[in-house]
PDB file of C-alpha atoms in Angstrom:
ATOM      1  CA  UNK A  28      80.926  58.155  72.088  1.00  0.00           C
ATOM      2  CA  UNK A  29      81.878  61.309  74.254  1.00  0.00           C
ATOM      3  CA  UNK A  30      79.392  63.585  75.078  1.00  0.00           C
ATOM      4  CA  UNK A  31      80.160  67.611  76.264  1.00  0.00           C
ATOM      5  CA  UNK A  32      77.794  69.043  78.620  1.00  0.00           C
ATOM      6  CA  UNK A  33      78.275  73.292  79.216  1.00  0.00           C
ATOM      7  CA  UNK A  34      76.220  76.000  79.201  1.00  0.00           C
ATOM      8  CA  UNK A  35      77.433  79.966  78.166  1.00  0.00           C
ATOM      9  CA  UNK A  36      76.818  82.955  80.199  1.00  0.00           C
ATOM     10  CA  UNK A  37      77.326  86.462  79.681  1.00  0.00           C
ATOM     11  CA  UNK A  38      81.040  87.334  80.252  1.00  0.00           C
ATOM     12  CA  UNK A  39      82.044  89.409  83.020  1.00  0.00           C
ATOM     13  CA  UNK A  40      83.348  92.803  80.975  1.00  0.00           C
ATOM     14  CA  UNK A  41      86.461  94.408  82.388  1.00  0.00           C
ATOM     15  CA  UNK A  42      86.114  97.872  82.948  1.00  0.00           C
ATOM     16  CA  UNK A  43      87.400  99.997  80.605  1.00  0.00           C
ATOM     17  CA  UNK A  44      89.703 103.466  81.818  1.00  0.00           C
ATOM     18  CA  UNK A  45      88.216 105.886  79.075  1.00  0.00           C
ATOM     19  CA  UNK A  46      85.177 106.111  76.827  1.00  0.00           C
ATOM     20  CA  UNK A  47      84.908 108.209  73.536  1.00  0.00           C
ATOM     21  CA  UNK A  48      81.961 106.621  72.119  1.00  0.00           C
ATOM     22  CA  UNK A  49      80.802 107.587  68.782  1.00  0.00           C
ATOM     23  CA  UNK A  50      78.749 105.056  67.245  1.00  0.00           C
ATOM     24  CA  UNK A  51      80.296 104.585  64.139  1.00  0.00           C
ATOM     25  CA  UNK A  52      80.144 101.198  65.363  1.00  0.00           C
ATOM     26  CA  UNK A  53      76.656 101.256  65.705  1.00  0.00           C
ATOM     27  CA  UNK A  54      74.742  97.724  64.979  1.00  0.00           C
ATOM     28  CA  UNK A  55      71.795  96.697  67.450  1.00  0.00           C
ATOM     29  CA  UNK A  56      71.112  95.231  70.108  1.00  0.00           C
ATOM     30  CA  UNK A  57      74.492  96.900  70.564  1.00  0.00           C
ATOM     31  CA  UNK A  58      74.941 100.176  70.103  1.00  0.00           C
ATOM     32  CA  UNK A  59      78.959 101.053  69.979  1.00  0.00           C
ATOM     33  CA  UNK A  60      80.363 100.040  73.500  1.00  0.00           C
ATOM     34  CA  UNK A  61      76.729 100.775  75.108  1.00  0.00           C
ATOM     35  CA  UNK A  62      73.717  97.987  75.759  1.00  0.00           C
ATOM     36  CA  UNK A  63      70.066  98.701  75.073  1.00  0.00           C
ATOM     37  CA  UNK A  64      67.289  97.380  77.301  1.00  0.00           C
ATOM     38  CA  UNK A  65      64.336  97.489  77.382  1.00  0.00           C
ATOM     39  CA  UNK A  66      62.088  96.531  80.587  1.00  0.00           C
ATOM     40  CA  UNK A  67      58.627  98.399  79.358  1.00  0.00           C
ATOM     41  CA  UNK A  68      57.492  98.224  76.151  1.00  0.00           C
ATOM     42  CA  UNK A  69      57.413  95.766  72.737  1.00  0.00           C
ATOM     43  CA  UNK A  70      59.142  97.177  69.527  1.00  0.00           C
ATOM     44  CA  UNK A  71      60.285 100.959  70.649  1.00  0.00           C
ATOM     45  CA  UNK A  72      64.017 100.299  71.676  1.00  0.00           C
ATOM     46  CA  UNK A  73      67.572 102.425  71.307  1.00  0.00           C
ATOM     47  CA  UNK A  74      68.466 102.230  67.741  1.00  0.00           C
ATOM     48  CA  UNK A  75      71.270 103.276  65.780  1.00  0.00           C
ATOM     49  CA  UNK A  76      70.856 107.030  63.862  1.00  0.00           C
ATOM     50  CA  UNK A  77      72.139 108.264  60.342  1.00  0.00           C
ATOM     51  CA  UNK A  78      71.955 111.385  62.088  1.00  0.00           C
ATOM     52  CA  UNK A  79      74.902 112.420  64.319  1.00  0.00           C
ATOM     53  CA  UNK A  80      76.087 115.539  65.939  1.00  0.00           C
ATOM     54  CA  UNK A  81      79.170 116.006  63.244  1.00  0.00           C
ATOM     55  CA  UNK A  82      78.573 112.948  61.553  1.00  0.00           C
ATOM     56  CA  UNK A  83      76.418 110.210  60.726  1.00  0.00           C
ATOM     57  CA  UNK A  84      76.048 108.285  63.509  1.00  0.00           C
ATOM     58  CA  UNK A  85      73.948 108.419  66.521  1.00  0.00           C
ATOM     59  CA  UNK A  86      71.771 106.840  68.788  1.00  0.00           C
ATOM     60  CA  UNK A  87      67.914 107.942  69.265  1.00  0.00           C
ATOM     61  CA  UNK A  88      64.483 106.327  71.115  1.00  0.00           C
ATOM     62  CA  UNK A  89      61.331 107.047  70.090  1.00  0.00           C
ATOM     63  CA  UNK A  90      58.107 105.662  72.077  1.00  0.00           C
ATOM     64  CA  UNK A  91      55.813 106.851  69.362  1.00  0.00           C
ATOM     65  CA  UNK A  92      54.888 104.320  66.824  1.00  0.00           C
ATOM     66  CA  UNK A  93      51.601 103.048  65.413  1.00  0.00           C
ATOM     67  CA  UNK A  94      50.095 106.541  65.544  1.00  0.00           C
ATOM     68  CA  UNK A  95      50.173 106.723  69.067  1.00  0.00           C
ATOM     69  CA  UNK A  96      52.323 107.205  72.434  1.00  0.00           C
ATOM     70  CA  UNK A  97      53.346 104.013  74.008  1.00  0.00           C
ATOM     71  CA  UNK A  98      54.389 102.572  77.585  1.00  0.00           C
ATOM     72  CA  UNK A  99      58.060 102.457  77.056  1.00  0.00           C
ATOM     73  CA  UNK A 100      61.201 102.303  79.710  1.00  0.00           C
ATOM     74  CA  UNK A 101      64.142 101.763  77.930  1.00  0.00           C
ATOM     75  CA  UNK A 102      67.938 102.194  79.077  1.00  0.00           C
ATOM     76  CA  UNK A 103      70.928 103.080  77.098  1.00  0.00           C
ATOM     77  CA  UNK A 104      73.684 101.969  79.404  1.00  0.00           C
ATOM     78  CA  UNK A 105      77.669 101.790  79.139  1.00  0.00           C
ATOM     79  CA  UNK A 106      80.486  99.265  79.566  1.00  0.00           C
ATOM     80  CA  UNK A 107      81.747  99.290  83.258  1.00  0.00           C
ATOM     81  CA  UNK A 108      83.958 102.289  83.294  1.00  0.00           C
ATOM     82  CA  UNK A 109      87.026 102.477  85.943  1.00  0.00           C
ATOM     83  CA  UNK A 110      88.184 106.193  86.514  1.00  0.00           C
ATOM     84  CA  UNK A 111      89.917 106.201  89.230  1.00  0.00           C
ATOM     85  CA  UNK A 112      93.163 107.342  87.741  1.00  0.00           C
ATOM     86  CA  UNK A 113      91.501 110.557  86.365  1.00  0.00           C
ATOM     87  CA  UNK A 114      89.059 113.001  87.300  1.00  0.00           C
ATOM     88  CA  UNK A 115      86.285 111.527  85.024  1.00  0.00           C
ATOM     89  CA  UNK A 116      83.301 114.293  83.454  1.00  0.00           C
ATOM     90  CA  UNK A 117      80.495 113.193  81.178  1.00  0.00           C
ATOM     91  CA  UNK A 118      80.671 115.421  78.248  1.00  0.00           C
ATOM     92  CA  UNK A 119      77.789 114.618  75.257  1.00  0.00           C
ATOM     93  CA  UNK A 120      74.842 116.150  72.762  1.00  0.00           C
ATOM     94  CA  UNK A 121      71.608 115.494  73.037  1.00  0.00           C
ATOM     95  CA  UNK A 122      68.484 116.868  70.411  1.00  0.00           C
ATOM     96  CA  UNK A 123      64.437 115.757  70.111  1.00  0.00           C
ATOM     97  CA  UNK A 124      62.487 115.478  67.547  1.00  0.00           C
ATOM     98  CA  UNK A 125      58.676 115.757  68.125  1.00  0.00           C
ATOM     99  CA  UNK A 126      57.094 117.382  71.336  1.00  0.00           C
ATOM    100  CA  UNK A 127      56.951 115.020  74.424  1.00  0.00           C
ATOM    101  CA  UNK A 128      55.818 114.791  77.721  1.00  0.00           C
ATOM    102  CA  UNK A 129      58.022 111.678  78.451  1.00  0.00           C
ATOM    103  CA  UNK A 130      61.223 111.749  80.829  1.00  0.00           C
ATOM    104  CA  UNK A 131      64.720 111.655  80.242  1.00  0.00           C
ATOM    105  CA  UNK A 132      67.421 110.713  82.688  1.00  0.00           C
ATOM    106  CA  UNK A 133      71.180 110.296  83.352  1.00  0.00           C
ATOM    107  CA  UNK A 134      72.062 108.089  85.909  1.00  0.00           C
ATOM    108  CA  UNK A 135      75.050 106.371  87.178  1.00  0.00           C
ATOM    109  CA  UNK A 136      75.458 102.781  89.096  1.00  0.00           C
ATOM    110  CA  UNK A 137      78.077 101.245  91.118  1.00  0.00           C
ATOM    111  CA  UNK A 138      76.183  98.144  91.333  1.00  0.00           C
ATOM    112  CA  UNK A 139      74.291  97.223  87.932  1.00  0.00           C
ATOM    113  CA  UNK A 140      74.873  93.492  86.934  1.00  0.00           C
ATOM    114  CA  UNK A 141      72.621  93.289  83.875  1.00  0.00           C
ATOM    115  CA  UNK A 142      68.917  94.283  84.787  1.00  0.00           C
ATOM    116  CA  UNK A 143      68.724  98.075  85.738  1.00  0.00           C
ATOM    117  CA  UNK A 144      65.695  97.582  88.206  1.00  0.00           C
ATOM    118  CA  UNK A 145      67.837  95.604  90.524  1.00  0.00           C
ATOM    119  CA  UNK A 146      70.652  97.924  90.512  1.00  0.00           C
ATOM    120  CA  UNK A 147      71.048 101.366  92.805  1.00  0.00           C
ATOM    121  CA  UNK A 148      71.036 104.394  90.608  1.00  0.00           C
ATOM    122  CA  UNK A 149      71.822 107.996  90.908  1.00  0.00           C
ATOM    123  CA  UNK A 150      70.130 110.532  89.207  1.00  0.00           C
ATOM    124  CA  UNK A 151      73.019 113.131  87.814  1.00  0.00           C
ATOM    125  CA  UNK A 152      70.113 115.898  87.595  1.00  0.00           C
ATOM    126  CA  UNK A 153      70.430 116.957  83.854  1.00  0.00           C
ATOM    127  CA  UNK A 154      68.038 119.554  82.589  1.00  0.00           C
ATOM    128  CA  UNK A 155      66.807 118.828  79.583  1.00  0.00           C
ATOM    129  CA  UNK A 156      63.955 121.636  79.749  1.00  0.00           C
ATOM    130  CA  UNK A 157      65.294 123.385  76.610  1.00  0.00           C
ATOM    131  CA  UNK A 158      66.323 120.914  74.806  1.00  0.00           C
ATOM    132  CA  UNK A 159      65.370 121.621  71.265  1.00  0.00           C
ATOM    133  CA  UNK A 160      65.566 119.998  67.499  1.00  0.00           C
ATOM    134  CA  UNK A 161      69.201 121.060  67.369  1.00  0.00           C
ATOM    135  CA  UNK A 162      72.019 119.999  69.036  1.00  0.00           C
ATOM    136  CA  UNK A 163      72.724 120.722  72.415  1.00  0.00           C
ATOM    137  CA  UNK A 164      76.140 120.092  74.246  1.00  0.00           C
ATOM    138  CA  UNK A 165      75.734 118.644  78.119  1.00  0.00           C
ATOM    139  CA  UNK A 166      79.373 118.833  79.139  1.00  0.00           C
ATOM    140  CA  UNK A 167      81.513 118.555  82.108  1.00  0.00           C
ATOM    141  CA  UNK A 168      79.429 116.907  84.354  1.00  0.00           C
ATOM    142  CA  UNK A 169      81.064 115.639  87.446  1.00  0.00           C
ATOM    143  CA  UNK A 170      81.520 112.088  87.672  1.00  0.00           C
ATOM    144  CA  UNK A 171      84.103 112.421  90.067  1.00  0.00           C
ATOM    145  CA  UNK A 172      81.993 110.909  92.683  1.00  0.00           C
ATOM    146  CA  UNK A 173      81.554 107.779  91.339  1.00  0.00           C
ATOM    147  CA  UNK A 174      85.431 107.647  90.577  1.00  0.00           C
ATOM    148  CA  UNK A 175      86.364 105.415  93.493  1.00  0.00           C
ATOM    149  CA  UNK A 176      84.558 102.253  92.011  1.00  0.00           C
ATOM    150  CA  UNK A 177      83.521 100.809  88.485  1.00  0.00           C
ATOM    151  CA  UNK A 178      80.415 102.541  87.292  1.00  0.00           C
ATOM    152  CA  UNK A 179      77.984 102.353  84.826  1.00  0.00           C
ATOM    153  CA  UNK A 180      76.292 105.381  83.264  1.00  0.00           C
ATOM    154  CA  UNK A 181      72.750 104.905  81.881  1.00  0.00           C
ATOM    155  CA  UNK A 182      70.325 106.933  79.802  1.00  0.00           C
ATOM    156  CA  UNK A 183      66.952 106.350  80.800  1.00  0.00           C
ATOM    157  CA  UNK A 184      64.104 107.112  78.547  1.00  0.00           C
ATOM    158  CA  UNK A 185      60.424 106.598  80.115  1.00  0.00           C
ATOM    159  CA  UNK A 186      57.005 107.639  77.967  1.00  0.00           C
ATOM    160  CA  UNK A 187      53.325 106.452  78.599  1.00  0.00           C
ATOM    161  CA  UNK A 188      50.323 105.464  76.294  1.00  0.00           C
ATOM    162  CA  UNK A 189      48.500 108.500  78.288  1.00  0.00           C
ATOM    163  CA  UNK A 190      51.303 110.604  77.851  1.00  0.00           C
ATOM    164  CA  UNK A 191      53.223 112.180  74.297  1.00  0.00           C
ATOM    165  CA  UNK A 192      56.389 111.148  73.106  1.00  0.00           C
ATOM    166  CA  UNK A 193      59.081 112.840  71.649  1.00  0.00           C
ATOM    167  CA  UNK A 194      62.168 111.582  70.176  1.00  0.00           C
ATOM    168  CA  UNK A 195      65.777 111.786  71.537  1.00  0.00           C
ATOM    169  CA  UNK A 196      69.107 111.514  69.911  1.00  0.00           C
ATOM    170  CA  UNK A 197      71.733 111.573  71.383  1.00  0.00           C
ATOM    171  CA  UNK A 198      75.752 111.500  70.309  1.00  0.00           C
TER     172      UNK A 198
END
């Protein structure tokens, strides 16, 4: 009799050099090349969207569900992405449904190893005060930065049971 004893880990993911994500590939928990997670909240996660920008594919969050707001904090995040060959810029659309008083952030980390609260993010500053039911295109935002190093780029969607929540696509 021979027994095997191992146990399986998450694989360290090699960075990739470029990122043109579209999410025709689109099948929870993973959502193309990005990762969902969720670290407030039961049932309202990043899902997949019939619904794109010049297709029909997408990714959207919604914190409103059973009739009501909810506590939600829920991160869209990318592979590791090495740029230092290039000058790298974050180029994507972004649209809500429903009126909100939740947040929305994009952020970038040198350090995230799987949980975004222990990891050091930066807050690239996008405005997303007139963002509307249409699509609206955020491009050329500097990542240059960041290029030294691997780096993860995150969208951060926060919304409270005190609060209203909107929902936000984005492609």
């Amino acid at each position: 009799l021979t027994t095997w004893n191992f146990s399986t880990s998450p694989g360290v993911i090699p960075p990739v050099t470029s990122l043109n994500e579209t999410f025709t590939s689109c099948a929870a928990p993973l959502l193309g090349a990005f990762i969902q997670t969720s670290v407030v909240g039961t049932g309202q996660n990043w899902k997949c969207s019939n619904f794109g920008h010049t297709d029909n594919f997408a990714v959207y969050m919604n914190g409103f569900a059973a009739g009501a707001s909810n506590d939600n904090e829920d991160w869209l995040i990318s592979p590791p992405l090495d740029m230092s060959a290039i000058n790298p810029f974050l180029n994507f659309y972004a649209k809500r449904r429903f009126t909100g008083t939740n947040t929305k952030d994009v952020l970038v980390s040198t350090n995230f190893a799987g949980d975004p609260s222990t990891a050091t993010w930066t807050n690239l500053n996008v405005s997303f005060a007139s963002l509307d039911t249409v699509w609206t295109n955020f491009p050329n935002i500097s990542l240059a930065a960041y290029k030294a190093n691997p780096f993860h780029i995150a969208f951060k969607y926060v919304s409270t049971a005190a609060g209203t929540s909107d929902e936000w696509t984005l492609d």
